[in-house]
Short mmCIF file of C-alpha atoms and ligand atoms in Angstrom, two decimals:
data_model
loop_
_atom_site.label_atom_id
_atom_site.label_comp_id
_atom_site.label_asym_id
_atom_site.label_seq_id
_atom_site.Cartn_x
_atom_site.Cartn_y
_atom_site.Cartn_z
CA UNK A 1 77.18 125.97 85.22
CA UNK A 2 75.39 122.72 84.38
CA UNK A 3 75.84 119.39 86.12
CA UNK A 4 75.11 116.61 83.64
CA UNK A 5 74.79 113.01 84.78
CA UNK A 6 73.47 111.29 81.67
CA UNK A 7 75.89 110.06 79.00
CA UNK A 8 73.33 110.62 76.24
CA UNK A 9 72.50 114.16 77.41
CA UNK A 10 76.18 115.08 77.54
CA UNK A 11 76.87 113.71 74.06
CA UNK A 12 73.80 115.42 72.55
CA UNK A 13 74.73 118.75 74.11
CA UNK A 14 78.34 118.50 72.88
CA UNK A 15 77.22 117.66 69.34
CA UNK A 16 74.84 120.63 69.41
CA UNK A 17 77.58 122.98 70.67
CA UNK A 18 79.96 121.74 67.98
CA UNK A 19 77.38 122.34 65.26
CA UNK A 20 77.21 125.92 66.52
CA UNK A 21 80.98 126.14 65.98
CA UNK A 22 81.96 126.22 69.65
CA UNK A 23 85.43 125.06 70.65
CA UNK A 24 85.09 122.50 73.44
CA UNK A 25 87.87 122.12 76.00
CA UNK A 26 87.92 119.12 78.31
CA UNK A 27 89.61 118.35 81.63
CA UNK A 28 88.95 114.72 82.63
CA UNK A 29 89.35 114.08 86.37
CA UNK A 30 88.43 111.63 89.09
CA UNK A 31 87.36 114.56 91.28
CA UNK A 32 88.70 115.67 94.67
CA UNK A 33 90.13 118.56 92.70
CA UNK A 34 93.43 120.16 93.66
CA UNK A 35 95.60 122.91 92.22
CA UNK A 36 97.04 120.48 89.67
CA UNK A 37 93.59 120.01 88.12
CA UNK A 38 92.74 123.69 88.53
CA UNK A 39 95.84 124.81 86.63
CA UNK A 40 94.54 122.73 83.67
CA UNK A 41 91.06 124.17 84.12
CA UNK A 42 92.46 127.71 84.02
CA UNK A 43 94.34 127.03 80.79
CA UNK A 44 91.33 125.39 79.23
CA UNK A 45 89.18 128.40 80.17
CA UNK A 46 91.55 130.71 78.28
CA UNK A 47 91.78 128.46 75.19
CA UNK A 48 88.19 127.35 74.62
CA UNK A 49 84.56 128.55 74.35
CA UNK A 50 83.07 125.73 76.40
CA UNK A 51 84.86 124.20 79.36
CA UNK A 52 83.85 120.68 80.41
CA UNK A 53 85.24 118.96 83.51
CA UNK A 54 84.39 115.30 84.04
CA UNK A 55 84.35 113.81 87.51
CA UNK A 56 84.31 110.03 87.39
CA UNK A 57 86.17 107.59 89.62
CA UNK A 58 86.68 104.98 86.95
CA UNK A 59 86.40 101.44 88.38
CA UNK A 60 88.13 99.75 85.42
CA UNK A 61 91.47 101.41 86.13
CA UNK A 62 91.71 100.09 89.70
CA UNK A 63 93.06 96.64 90.53
CA UNK A 64 91.11 94.35 92.89
CA UNK A 65 93.34 95.25 95.84
CA UNK A 66 93.53 98.95 95.04
CA UNK A 67 91.76 101.97 96.52
CA UNK A 68 88.66 102.29 94.29
CA UNK A 69 86.27 102.26 97.24
CA UNK A 70 88.30 104.56 99.47
CA UNK A 71 89.42 106.96 96.70
CA UNK A 72 88.68 110.46 98.07
CA UNK A 73 85.41 111.96 96.84
CA UNK A 74 83.83 115.33 97.66
CA UNK A 75 81.36 116.41 94.99
CA UNK A 76 80.12 119.47 96.89
CA UNK A 77 83.60 120.88 97.18
CA UNK A 78 84.36 120.06 93.54
CA UNK A 79 81.20 121.84 92.38
CA UNK A 80 82.17 124.95 94.37
CA UNK A 81 85.64 124.96 92.85
CA UNK A 82 84.29 124.46 89.33
CA UNK A 83 81.91 127.40 89.82
CA UNK A 84 84.79 129.57 91.03
CA UNK A 85 86.83 128.65 87.96
CA UNK A 86 83.97 129.34 85.54
CA UNK A 87 83.50 125.78 84.36
CA UNK A 88 80.51 125.53 81.97
CA UNK A 89 79.67 121.86 82.39
CA UNK A 90 80.52 119.22 84.99
CA UNK A 91 79.99 115.76 83.54
CA UNK A 92 79.40 113.43 86.50
CA UNK A 93 78.20 110.11 85.11
CA UNK A 94 77.04 107.05 86.95
CA UNK A 95 79.11 103.85 86.77
CA UNK A 96 76.07 101.98 85.37
CA UNK A 97 75.64 104.53 82.59
CA UNK A 98 79.33 104.33 81.65
CA UNK A 99 79.55 100.54 81.96
CA UNK A 100 76.08 99.10 81.44
CA UNK A 101 75.51 95.38 81.80
CA UNK A 102 77.11 93.49 78.95
CA UNK A 103 79.91 96.03 78.42
CA UNK A 104 82.83 94.20 76.83
CA UNK A 105 84.89 96.55 74.65
CA UNK A 106 88.26 97.69 75.96
CA UNK A 107 91.08 99.76 74.50
CA UNK A 108 94.60 98.46 75.02
CA UNK A 109 98.05 99.62 73.92
CA UNK A 110 100.73 97.03 73.22
CA UNK A 111 103.96 98.63 74.38
CA UNK A 112 103.67 101.81 76.43
CA UNK A 113 101.91 100.15 79.39
CA UNK A 114 104.77 97.63 79.81
CA UNK A 115 106.87 100.04 81.84
CA UNK A 116 106.78 102.06 85.08
CA UNK A 117 103.33 101.98 86.76
CA UNK A 118 101.98 99.53 84.17
CA UNK A 119 104.19 96.79 85.62
CA UNK A 120 102.88 97.04 89.17
CA UNK A 121 99.32 97.96 88.15
CA UNK A 122 98.32 95.35 85.56
CA UNK A 123 95.22 96.41 83.64
CA UNK A 124 95.41 100.00 84.92
CA UNK A 125 96.19 101.62 81.58
CA UNK A 126 93.66 99.42 79.79
CA UNK A 127 91.07 100.97 82.12
CA UNK A 128 92.44 104.48 81.55
CA UNK A 129 92.59 104.11 77.74
CA UNK A 130 89.06 102.71 77.69
CA UNK A 131 87.47 105.39 79.86
CA UNK A 132 89.32 108.21 78.09
CA UNK A 133 88.16 106.87 74.70
CA UNK A 134 84.59 106.77 76.00
CA UNK A 135 84.85 110.26 77.50
CA UNK A 136 86.27 111.62 74.24
CA UNK A 137 83.36 110.10 72.30
CA UNK A 138 80.85 111.51 74.78
CA UNK A 139 82.29 114.99 75.36
CA UNK A 140 83.59 115.46 71.78
CA UNK A 141 86.33 117.89 72.83
CA UNK A 142 88.54 119.83 70.45
CA UNK A 143 91.27 120.04 73.10
CA UNK A 144 91.86 117.88 76.19
CA UNK A 145 94.22 118.58 79.07
CA UNK A 146 96.30 116.11 81.10
CA UNK A 147 98.85 116.67 83.86
CA UNK A 148 102.49 115.65 83.52
CA UNK A 149 102.55 114.07 86.97
CA UNK A 150 101.28 110.88 85.42
CA UNK A 151 103.73 111.06 82.54
CA UNK A 152 103.03 107.49 81.41
CA UNK A 153 99.29 108.23 81.23
CA UNK A 154 100.01 111.36 79.18
CA UNK A 155 102.17 109.42 76.69
CA UNK A 156 99.51 106.71 76.45
CA UNK A 157 96.75 109.24 75.72
CA UNK A 158 98.90 111.03 73.12
CA UNK A 159 99.53 107.67 71.42
CA UNK A 160 95.88 106.64 71.65
CA UNK A 161 94.81 109.87 69.95
CA UNK A 162 97.40 109.39 67.17
CA UNK A 163 96.74 105.67 66.63
CA UNK A 164 92.94 105.93 66.64
CA UNK A 165 92.80 109.27 64.76
CA UNK A 166 90.83 111.22 67.33
CA UNK A 167 90.44 114.81 66.03
CA UNK A 168 91.54 116.09 69.44
CA UNK A 169 94.55 118.13 70.49
CA UNK A 170 96.21 116.96 73.72
CA UNK A 171 97.79 119.64 75.89
CA UNK A 172 99.85 118.84 78.95
CA UNK A 173 100.27 120.80 82.17
CA UNK A 174 103.36 120.97 84.39
CA UNK A 175 103.39 119.22 87.76
CA UNK A 176 102.01 121.54 90.43
CA UNK A 177 103.77 121.16 93.78
CA UNK A 178 103.12 122.05 97.40
CA UNK A 179 105.49 124.60 98.95
CA UNK A 180 107.95 121.91 100.01
CA UNK A 181 107.90 120.24 96.59
CA UNK A 182 105.44 117.38 97.12
CA UNK A 183 103.51 116.88 93.87
CA UNK A 184 99.80 117.65 94.28
CA UNK A 185 97.69 114.51 94.27
CA UNK A 186 94.26 113.51 95.52
CA UNK A 187 96.01 110.59 97.24
CA UNK A 188 98.04 112.95 99.46
CA UNK A 189 94.89 112.96 101.58
CA UNK A 190 95.80 109.46 102.81
CA UNK A 191 99.01 110.74 104.48
CA UNK A 192 99.25 111.18 108.26
CA UNK A 193 101.10 114.23 109.51
CA UNK A 194 104.34 112.26 109.87
CA UNK A 195 103.93 110.57 106.49
CA UNK A 196 103.19 113.94 104.87
CA UNK A 197 106.60 115.18 106.02
CA UNK A 198 108.30 112.01 104.80
CA UNK A 199 106.54 112.17 101.43
CA UNK A 200 108.94 114.91 100.41
CA UNK A 201 111.47 112.09 99.81
CA UNK A 202 110.13 111.63 96.25
CA UNK A 203 110.86 115.19 95.16
CA UNK A 204 114.14 115.32 97.13
CA UNK A 205 115.34 112.17 95.35
CA UNK A 206 114.46 113.67 91.96
CA UNK A 207 116.41 116.82 92.78
CA UNK A 208 119.30 114.63 93.91
CA UNK A 209 119.22 112.71 90.61
CA UNK A 210 119.26 116.02 88.74
CA UNK A 211 122.26 117.19 90.74
CA UNK A 212 124.17 113.94 90.13
CA UNK A 213 123.44 114.08 86.39
CA UNK A 214 124.43 117.74 86.19
CA UNK A 215 127.72 116.92 87.95
CA UNK A 216 128.38 114.39 85.20
CA UNK A 217 127.13 111.06 86.54
CA UNK A 218 126.02 108.91 83.60
CA UNK A 219 125.57 105.49 85.19
CA UNK A 220 121.83 105.00 85.69
CA UNK A 221 122.12 102.16 88.22
CA UNK A 222 124.34 104.32 90.45
CA UNK A 223 121.86 107.20 90.31
CA UNK A 224 118.95 104.89 91.10
CA UNK A 225 120.83 103.33 94.04
CA UNK A 226 121.63 106.76 95.50
CA UNK A 227 118.02 107.89 95.07
CA UNK A 228 116.78 104.80 96.90
CA UNK A 229 119.24 105.40 99.75
CA UNK A 230 118.04 108.98 100.14
CA UNK A 231 114.37 107.94 100.11
CA UNK A 232 114.92 105.35 102.84
CA UNK A 233 116.95 107.83 104.89
CA UNK A 234 114.05 110.31 104.88
CA UNK A 235 111.26 107.70 105.09
CA UNK A 236 112.66 104.44 106.52
CA UNK A 237 109.31 102.64 106.24
CA UNK A 238 108.67 103.68 102.63
CA UNK A 239 108.19 100.91 100.07
CA UNK A 240 109.83 101.80 96.81
CA UNK A 241 107.73 100.37 93.98
CA UNK A 242 110.15 101.55 91.29
CA UNK A 243 112.79 104.13 90.51
CA UNK A 244 113.45 104.31 86.78
CA UNK A 245 115.29 106.45 84.31
CA UNK A 246 113.65 106.05 80.92
CA UNK A 247 113.40 107.51 77.46
CA UNK A 248 110.64 110.13 77.86
CA UNK A 249 108.82 109.05 74.69
CA UNK A 250 109.17 105.23 74.53
CA UNK A 251 109.45 104.83 78.33
CA UNK A 252 112.16 102.21 77.79
CA UNK A 253 114.74 101.93 80.57
CA UNK A 254 118.13 103.52 80.04
CA UNK A 255 121.43 102.22 81.36
CA UNK A 256 123.35 105.42 80.55
CA UNK A 257 122.11 108.99 80.72
CA UNK A 258 121.07 110.41 77.33
CA UNK A 259 120.22 113.96 76.23
CA UNK A 260 116.60 113.58 77.36
CA UNK A 261 115.84 111.49 80.43
CA UNK A 262 112.71 110.98 82.43
CA UNK A 263 113.44 110.10 86.05
CA UNK A 264 110.26 108.55 87.45
CA UNK A 265 109.36 106.83 90.67
CA UNK A 266 106.50 105.34 92.66
CA UNK A 267 106.79 105.03 96.43
CA UNK A 268 104.32 103.81 98.98
CA UNK A 269 104.22 105.93 102.13
CA UNK A 270 101.77 104.33 104.53
CA UNK A 271 98.78 103.38 102.37
CA UNK A 272 99.41 106.15 99.82
CA UNK A 273 101.09 105.09 96.59
CA UNK A 274 102.67 108.29 95.31
CA UNK A 275 104.24 108.96 91.93
CA UNK A 276 106.46 111.75 90.70
CA UNK A 277 108.86 112.45 87.85
CA UNK A 278 111.28 114.95 86.39
CA UNK A 279 112.41 115.48 82.83
CA UNK A 280 116.17 116.05 82.87
CA UNK A 281 117.92 117.30 79.74
CA UNK A 282 121.71 117.32 79.41
CA UNK A 283 124.32 118.19 76.84
CA UNK A 284 126.40 115.03 76.54
CA UNK A 285 129.91 116.40 76.69
CA UNK A 286 131.10 115.60 80.23
CA UNK A 287 131.34 111.77 80.51
CA UNK A 288 132.86 110.37 83.73
O1 LIG B 1 94.28 111.07 85.72
C1 LIG B 1 93.12 110.78 86.09
O2 LIG B 1 92.54 111.43 86.94
C2 LIG B 1 92.42 109.59 85.43
O3 LIG B 1 93.30 108.58 85.15
C3 LIG B 1 91.59 109.98 84.19
C4 LIG B 1 92.47 110.51 83.08
C5 LIG B 1 90.54 111.02 84.56
C6 LIG B 1 90.87 108.74 83.65
O4 LIG B 1 90.02 108.18 84.60
#
């Protein structure tokens, strides 16, 4: 396994590998790897000749009052995990190499960021779209893997690839959960023991929404209200950023349940801002 720090070296190596006809698979991460990342790594290993994992805590996707500085980092542990999972190349660039002085080109989508997390994290998806574009140009992957936990990010990357004609196939991986249902996230590290127990409120509220919809509830505001009540019952100090039921592709809010619904939420438990979602499909026969 190689650890490459230089942008130029990484790009040259990728171009060389491509000329040799190798299929490059890419899992972009911000490190502090967990089973969510590793499930993508495993899939990539099966699909591709060369497996590249990037580890880069991208400053441009954090707001000024967000957790860029405190974001969990543990390179030694990540290297060990990558070795265990047969990663070929870890790309671990320096901020100055990715954003040298004078950097001024950003990638921005017009519509998809104006929903869900984009509303409470202005500029976040501009930072994500920019760094992913750069990483794609550097790593030159044939296939890139993203988790469904950040559904909005996944939709934005899919759109970016279509709109800008990247010759890259995007594959998505299901949300990987802890035993009690909490979605795996590097930010779970911020939770105290008590908060960790309360954090289950996100998944419980999604299951509750599913149950209500399956029983025939079609009024989105009622479902959202009941989800909020459940969250605050389990975690009275939680701060609900949003609970939304949206069209899974456009991310536009729904007022009535449709055949395909994405229930998504962001909740702050202590200092940890956690997100989760569930795709709920229904046959629209039983209106109440
Ligand atoms: O999902 C993440 O970890 C990041 O947003 C990504 C895609 C690696 C870009 O920095």
